[in-house]
Tab-separated table of C-alpha atoms in Angstrom:
chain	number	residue	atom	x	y	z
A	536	UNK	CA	71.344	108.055	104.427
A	537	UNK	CA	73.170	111.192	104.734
A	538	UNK	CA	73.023	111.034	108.687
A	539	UNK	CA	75.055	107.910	108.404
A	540	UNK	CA	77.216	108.929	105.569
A	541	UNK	CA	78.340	111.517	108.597
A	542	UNK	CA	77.790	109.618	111.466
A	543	UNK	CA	80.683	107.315	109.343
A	544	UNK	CA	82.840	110.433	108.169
A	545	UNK	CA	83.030	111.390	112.105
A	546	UNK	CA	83.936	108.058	112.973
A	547	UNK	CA	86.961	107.729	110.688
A	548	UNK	CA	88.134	110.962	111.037
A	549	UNK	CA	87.996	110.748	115.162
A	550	UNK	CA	89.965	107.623	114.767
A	551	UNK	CA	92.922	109.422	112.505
A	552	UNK	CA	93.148	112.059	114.613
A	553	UNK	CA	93.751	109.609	117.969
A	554	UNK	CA	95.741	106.997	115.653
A	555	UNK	CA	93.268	104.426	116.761
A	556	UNK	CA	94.049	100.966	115.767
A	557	UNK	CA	93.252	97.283	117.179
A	558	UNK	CA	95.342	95.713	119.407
A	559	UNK	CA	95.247	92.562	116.959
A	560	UNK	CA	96.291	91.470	113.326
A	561	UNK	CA	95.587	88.825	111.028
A	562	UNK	CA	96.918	88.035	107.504
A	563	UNK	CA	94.495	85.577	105.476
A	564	UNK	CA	97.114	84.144	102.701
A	565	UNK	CA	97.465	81.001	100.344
A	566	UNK	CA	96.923	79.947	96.984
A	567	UNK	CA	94.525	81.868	95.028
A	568	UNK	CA	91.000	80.410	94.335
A	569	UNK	CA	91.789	78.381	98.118
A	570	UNK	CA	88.772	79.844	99.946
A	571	UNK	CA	90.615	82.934	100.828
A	572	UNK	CA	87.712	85.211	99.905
A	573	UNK	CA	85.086	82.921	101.029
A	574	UNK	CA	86.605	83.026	104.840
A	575	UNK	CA	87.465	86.714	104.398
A	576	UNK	CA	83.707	87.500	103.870
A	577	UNK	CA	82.636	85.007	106.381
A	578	UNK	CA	85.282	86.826	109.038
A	579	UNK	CA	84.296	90.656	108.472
A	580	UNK	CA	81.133	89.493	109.616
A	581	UNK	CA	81.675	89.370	112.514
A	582	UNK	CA	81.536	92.538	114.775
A	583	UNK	CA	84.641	92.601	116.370
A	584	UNK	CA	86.661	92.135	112.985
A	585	UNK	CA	87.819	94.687	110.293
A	586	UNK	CA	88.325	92.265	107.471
A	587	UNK	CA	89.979	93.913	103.907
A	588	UNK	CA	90.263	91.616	100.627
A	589	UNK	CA	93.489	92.204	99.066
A	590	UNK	CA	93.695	96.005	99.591
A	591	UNK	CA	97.294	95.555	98.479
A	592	UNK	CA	98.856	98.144	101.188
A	593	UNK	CA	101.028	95.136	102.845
A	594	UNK	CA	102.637	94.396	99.297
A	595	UNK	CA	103.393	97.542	98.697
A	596	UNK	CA	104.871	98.555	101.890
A	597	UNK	CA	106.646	95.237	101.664
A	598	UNK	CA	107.823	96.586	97.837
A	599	UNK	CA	109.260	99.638	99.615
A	600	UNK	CA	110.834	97.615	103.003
A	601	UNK	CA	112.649	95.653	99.856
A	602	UNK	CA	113.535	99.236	98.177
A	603	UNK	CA	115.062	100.445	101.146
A	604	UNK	CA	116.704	97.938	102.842
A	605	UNK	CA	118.739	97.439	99.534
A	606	UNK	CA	120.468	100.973	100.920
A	607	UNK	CA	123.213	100.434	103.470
A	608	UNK	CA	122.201	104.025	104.963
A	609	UNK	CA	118.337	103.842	104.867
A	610	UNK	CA	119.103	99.869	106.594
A	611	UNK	CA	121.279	101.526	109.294
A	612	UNK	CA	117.835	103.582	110.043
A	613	UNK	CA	115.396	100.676	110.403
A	614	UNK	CA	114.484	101.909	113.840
A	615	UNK	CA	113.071	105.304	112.120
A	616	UNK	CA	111.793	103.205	109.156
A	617	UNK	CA	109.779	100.320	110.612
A	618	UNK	CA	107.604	102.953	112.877
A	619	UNK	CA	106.859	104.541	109.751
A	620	UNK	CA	105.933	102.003	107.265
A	621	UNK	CA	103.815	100.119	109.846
A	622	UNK	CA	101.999	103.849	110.944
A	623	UNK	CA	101.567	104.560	107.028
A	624	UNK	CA	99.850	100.943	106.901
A	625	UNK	CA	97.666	101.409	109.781
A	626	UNK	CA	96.381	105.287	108.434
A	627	UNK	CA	95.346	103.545	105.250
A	628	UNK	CA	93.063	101.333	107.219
A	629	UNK	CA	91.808	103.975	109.663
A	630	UNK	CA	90.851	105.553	105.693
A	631	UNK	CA	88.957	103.053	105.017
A	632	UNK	CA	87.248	101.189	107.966
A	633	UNK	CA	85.480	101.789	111.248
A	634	UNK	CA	87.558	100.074	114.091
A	635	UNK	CA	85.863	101.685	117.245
A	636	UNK	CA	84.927	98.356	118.967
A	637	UNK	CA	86.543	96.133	116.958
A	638	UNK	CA	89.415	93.330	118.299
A	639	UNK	CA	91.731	93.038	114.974
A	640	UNK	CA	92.269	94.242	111.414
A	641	UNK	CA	92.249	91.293	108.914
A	642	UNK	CA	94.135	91.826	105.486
A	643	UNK	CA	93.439	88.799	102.503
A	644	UNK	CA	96.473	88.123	100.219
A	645	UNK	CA	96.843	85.473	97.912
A	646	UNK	CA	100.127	83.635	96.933
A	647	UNK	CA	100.350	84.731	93.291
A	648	UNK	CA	102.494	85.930	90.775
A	649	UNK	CA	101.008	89.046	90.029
A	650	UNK	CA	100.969	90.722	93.376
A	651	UNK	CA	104.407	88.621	93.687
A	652	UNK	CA	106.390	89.114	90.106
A	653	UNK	CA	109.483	88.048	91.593
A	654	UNK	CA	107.725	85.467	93.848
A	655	UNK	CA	109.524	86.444	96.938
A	656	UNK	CA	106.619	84.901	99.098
A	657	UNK	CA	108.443	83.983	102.067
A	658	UNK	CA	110.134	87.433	101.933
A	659	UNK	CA	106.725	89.218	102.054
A	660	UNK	CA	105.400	86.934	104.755
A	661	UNK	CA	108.573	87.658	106.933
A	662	UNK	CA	108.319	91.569	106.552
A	663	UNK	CA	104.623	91.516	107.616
A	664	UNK	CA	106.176	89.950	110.783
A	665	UNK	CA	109.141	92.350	111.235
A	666	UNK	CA	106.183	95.220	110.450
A	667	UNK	CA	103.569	93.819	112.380
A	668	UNK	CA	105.286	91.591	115.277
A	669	UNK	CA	101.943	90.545	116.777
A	670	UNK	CA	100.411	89.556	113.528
A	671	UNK	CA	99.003	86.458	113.085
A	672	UNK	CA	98.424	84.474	110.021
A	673	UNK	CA	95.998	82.127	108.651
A	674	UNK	CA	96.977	79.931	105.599
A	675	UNK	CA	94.318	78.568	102.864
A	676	UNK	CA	95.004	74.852	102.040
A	677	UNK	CA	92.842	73.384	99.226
A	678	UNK	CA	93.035	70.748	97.075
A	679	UNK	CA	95.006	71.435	94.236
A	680	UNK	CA	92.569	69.862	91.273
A	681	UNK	CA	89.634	72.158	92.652
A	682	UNK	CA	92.114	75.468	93.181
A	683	UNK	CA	93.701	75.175	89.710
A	684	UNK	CA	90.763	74.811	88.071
A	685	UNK	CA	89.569	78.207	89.846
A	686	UNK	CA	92.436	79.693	89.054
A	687	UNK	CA	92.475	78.498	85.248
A	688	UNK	CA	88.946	80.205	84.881
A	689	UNK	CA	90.306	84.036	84.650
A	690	UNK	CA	92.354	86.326	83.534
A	691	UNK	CA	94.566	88.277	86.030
A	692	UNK	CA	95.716	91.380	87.036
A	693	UNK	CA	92.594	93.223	87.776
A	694	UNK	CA	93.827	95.222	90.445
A	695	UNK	CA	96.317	96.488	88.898
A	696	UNK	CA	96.086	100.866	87.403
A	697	UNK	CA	97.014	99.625	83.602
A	698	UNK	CA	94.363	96.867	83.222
A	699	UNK	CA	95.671	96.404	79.712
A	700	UNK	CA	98.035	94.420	80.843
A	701	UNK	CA	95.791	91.186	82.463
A	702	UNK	CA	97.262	88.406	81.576
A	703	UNK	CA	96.376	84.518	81.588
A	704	UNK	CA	98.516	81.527	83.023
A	705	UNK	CA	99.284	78.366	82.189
A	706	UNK	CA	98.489	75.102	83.424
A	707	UNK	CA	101.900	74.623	84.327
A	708	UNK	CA	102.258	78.210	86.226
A	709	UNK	CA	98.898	77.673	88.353
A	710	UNK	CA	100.071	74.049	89.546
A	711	UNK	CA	103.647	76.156	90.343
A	712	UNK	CA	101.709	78.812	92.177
A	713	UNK	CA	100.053	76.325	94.562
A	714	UNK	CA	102.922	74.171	95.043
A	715	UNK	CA	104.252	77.340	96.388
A	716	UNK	CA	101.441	77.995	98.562
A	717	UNK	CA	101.598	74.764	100.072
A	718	UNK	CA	105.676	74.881	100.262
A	719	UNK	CA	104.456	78.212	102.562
A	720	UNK	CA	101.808	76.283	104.697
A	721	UNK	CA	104.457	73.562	105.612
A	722	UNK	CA	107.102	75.839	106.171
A	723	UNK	CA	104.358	77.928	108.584
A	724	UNK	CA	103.181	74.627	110.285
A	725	UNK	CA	104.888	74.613	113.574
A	726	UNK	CA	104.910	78.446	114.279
A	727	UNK	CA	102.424	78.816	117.052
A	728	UNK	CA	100.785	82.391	115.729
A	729	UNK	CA	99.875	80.193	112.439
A	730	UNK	CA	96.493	78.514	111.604
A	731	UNK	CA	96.639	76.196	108.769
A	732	UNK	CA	93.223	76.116	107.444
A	733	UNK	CA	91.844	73.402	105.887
A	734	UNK	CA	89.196	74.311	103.127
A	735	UNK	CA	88.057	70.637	102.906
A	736	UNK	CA	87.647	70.644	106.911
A	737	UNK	CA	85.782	74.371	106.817
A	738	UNK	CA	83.482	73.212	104.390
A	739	UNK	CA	82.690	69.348	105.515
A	740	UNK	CA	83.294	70.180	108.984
A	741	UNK	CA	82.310	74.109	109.744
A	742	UNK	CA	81.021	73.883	113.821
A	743	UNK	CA	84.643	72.405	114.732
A	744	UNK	CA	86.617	74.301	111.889
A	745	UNK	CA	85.265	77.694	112.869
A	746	UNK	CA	85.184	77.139	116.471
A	747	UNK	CA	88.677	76.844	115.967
A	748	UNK	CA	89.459	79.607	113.443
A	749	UNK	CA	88.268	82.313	116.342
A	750	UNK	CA	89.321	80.691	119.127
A	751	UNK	CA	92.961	81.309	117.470
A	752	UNK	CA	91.989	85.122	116.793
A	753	UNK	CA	91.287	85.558	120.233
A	754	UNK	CA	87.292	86.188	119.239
A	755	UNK	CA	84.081	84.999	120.234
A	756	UNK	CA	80.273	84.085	119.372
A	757	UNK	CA	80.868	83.741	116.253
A	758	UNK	CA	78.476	82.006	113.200
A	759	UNK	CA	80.163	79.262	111.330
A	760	UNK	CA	81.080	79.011	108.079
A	761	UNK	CA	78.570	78.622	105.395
A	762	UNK	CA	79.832	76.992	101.907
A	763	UNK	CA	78.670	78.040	98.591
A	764	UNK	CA	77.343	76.527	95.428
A	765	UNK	CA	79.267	74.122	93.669
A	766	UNK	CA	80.551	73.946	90.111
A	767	UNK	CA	82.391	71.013	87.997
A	768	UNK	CA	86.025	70.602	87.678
A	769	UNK	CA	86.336	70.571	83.616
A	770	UNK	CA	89.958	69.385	83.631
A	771	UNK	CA	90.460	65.756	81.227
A	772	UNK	CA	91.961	63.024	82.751
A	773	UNK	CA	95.250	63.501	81.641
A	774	UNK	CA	95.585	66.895	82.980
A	775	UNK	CA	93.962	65.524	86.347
A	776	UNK	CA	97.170	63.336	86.384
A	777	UNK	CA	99.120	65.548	85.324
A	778	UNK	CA	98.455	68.166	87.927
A	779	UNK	CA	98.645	64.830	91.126
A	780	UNK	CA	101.936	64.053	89.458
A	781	UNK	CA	103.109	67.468	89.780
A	782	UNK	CA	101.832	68.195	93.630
A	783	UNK	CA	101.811	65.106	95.251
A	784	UNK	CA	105.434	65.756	96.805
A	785	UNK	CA	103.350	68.953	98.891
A	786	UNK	CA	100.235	66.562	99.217
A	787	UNK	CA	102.150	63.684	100.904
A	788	UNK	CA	104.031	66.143	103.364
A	789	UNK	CA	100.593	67.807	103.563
A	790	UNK	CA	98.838	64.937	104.789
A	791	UNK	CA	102.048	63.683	107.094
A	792	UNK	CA	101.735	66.934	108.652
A	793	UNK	CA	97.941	66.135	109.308
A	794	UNK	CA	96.960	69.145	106.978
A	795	UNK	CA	94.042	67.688	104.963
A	796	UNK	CA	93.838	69.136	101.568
A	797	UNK	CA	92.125	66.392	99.764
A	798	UNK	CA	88.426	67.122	98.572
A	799	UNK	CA	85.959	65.411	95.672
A	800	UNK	CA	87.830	66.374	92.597
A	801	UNK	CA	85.058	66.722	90.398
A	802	UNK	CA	83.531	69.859	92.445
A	803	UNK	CA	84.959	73.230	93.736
A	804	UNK	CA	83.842	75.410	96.329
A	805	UNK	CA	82.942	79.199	94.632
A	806	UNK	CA	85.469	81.567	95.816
């Protein structure tokens, strides 16, 4: 035990000192309670990926990009801060993970409203970009019966220092929070270093779905997804309708778009 604990220490230490890094990135996003976590765990499997589940360095570098840029001096200086943020990103994951051998770093971040008080999703995705050029992103779409019920399960906020603070949403707020995740997805459809992932295709079709998933992050040999245990959806009918009334503008460009989102809406996938 101890000769790995230093075997490890070595490792990550060699790897600060050189400024190691992959040569790829990937950014796992969506709604909450969409399967993120699921494909997250199912991705750091594999050996050539460093996978991370919300370490919350991105958002907060993002926070900062948004702090600064508000300065017309500091924005005059991008060229000095850019190289800095993104180098201040990549020593955190250096801190954290082994990447000797690996292809790409993988971050998870949901689409939610406490990472995202202000909700400036599209803002965060774009500085990820302007930090990260080559990064690539992969975008959660789930049914939105299933994923609200998830989400309507828990409290949030645990990753947050002052955990007094969690909070609970309403009905209305999680069926706002995916509509925004799917506004994201369509918006994302037609840029080529984008894979919209389909939780109902992952789970009812995993050979084809995670053939595919790799193939787009450039990785290979890979096992395919494996689902989870299932649990029942305890929304009443009128909430059921409630929540189709309120996303079936996102579901019908959804499924013109060819993005299937549509899954039995009396079971969810564990996330």
């Amino acid at each position: 035990m101890i000769g790995r604990k230093f075997i490890k220490s070595t490792l990550v230490k060699t790897q600060c000192i050189l400024k190691y890094k992959p040569k790829g990135f990937c950014l796992l996003t969506g709604a909450p309670r969409s399967g993120t976590t699921a494909l997250c765990e199912w991705l750091n499997e594999h050996p050539k990926i460093g996978a991370f589940t919300e370490s919350r360095i991105l958002i907060a570098t993002h926070n900062f990009l948004q702090a600064a840029f508000r300065y017309q001096y500091l924005n005059d200086h991008r060229k000095y801060i850019l190289p800095m943020a993104r180098e201040m990103i990549y020593e955190f994951y250096r801190n954290q993970c082994i990447f000797f051998g690996r292809k790409l770093v993988l971050d998870k971040e949901p689409i939610e409203p406490i990472a995202f008080p202000e909700k400036h999703y599209k803002e965060f995705l774009d500085n990820v970009r302007i930090l990260i050029p080559e990064a690539k992103f992969i975008i959660m779409v789930r049914d939105p019966i299933s994923t609200i019920w998830s989400m309507f399960q828990r409290e949030w906020g645990f990753s947050l220092t002052n955990k007094s603070i969690l909070k609970s949403f309403s009905l209305t707020e999680h069926i706002d929070t995916w509509c925004s995740a799917a506004e994201i997805a369509l918006s994302y459809k037609s840029d080529p270093n984008t894979y919209i992932c389909s939780f109902s295709n992952l789970i009812n079709k995993p050979m084809n779905e995670s053939r595919a998933i790799l193939k787009f992050l450039g990785v290979k040999k890979g096992k395919p997804f494996k689902s989870e245990t299932t649990k029942t959806v305890g929304f009443n009918a009128e909430e059921k309708q409630l929540i189709l009334n309120k996303t079936l503008p996102q579901i019908k460009e959804l499924k013109i778009e060819g993005i299937e989102c549509k899954i039995d809406e009396n079971s969810i996938i564990n996330d």
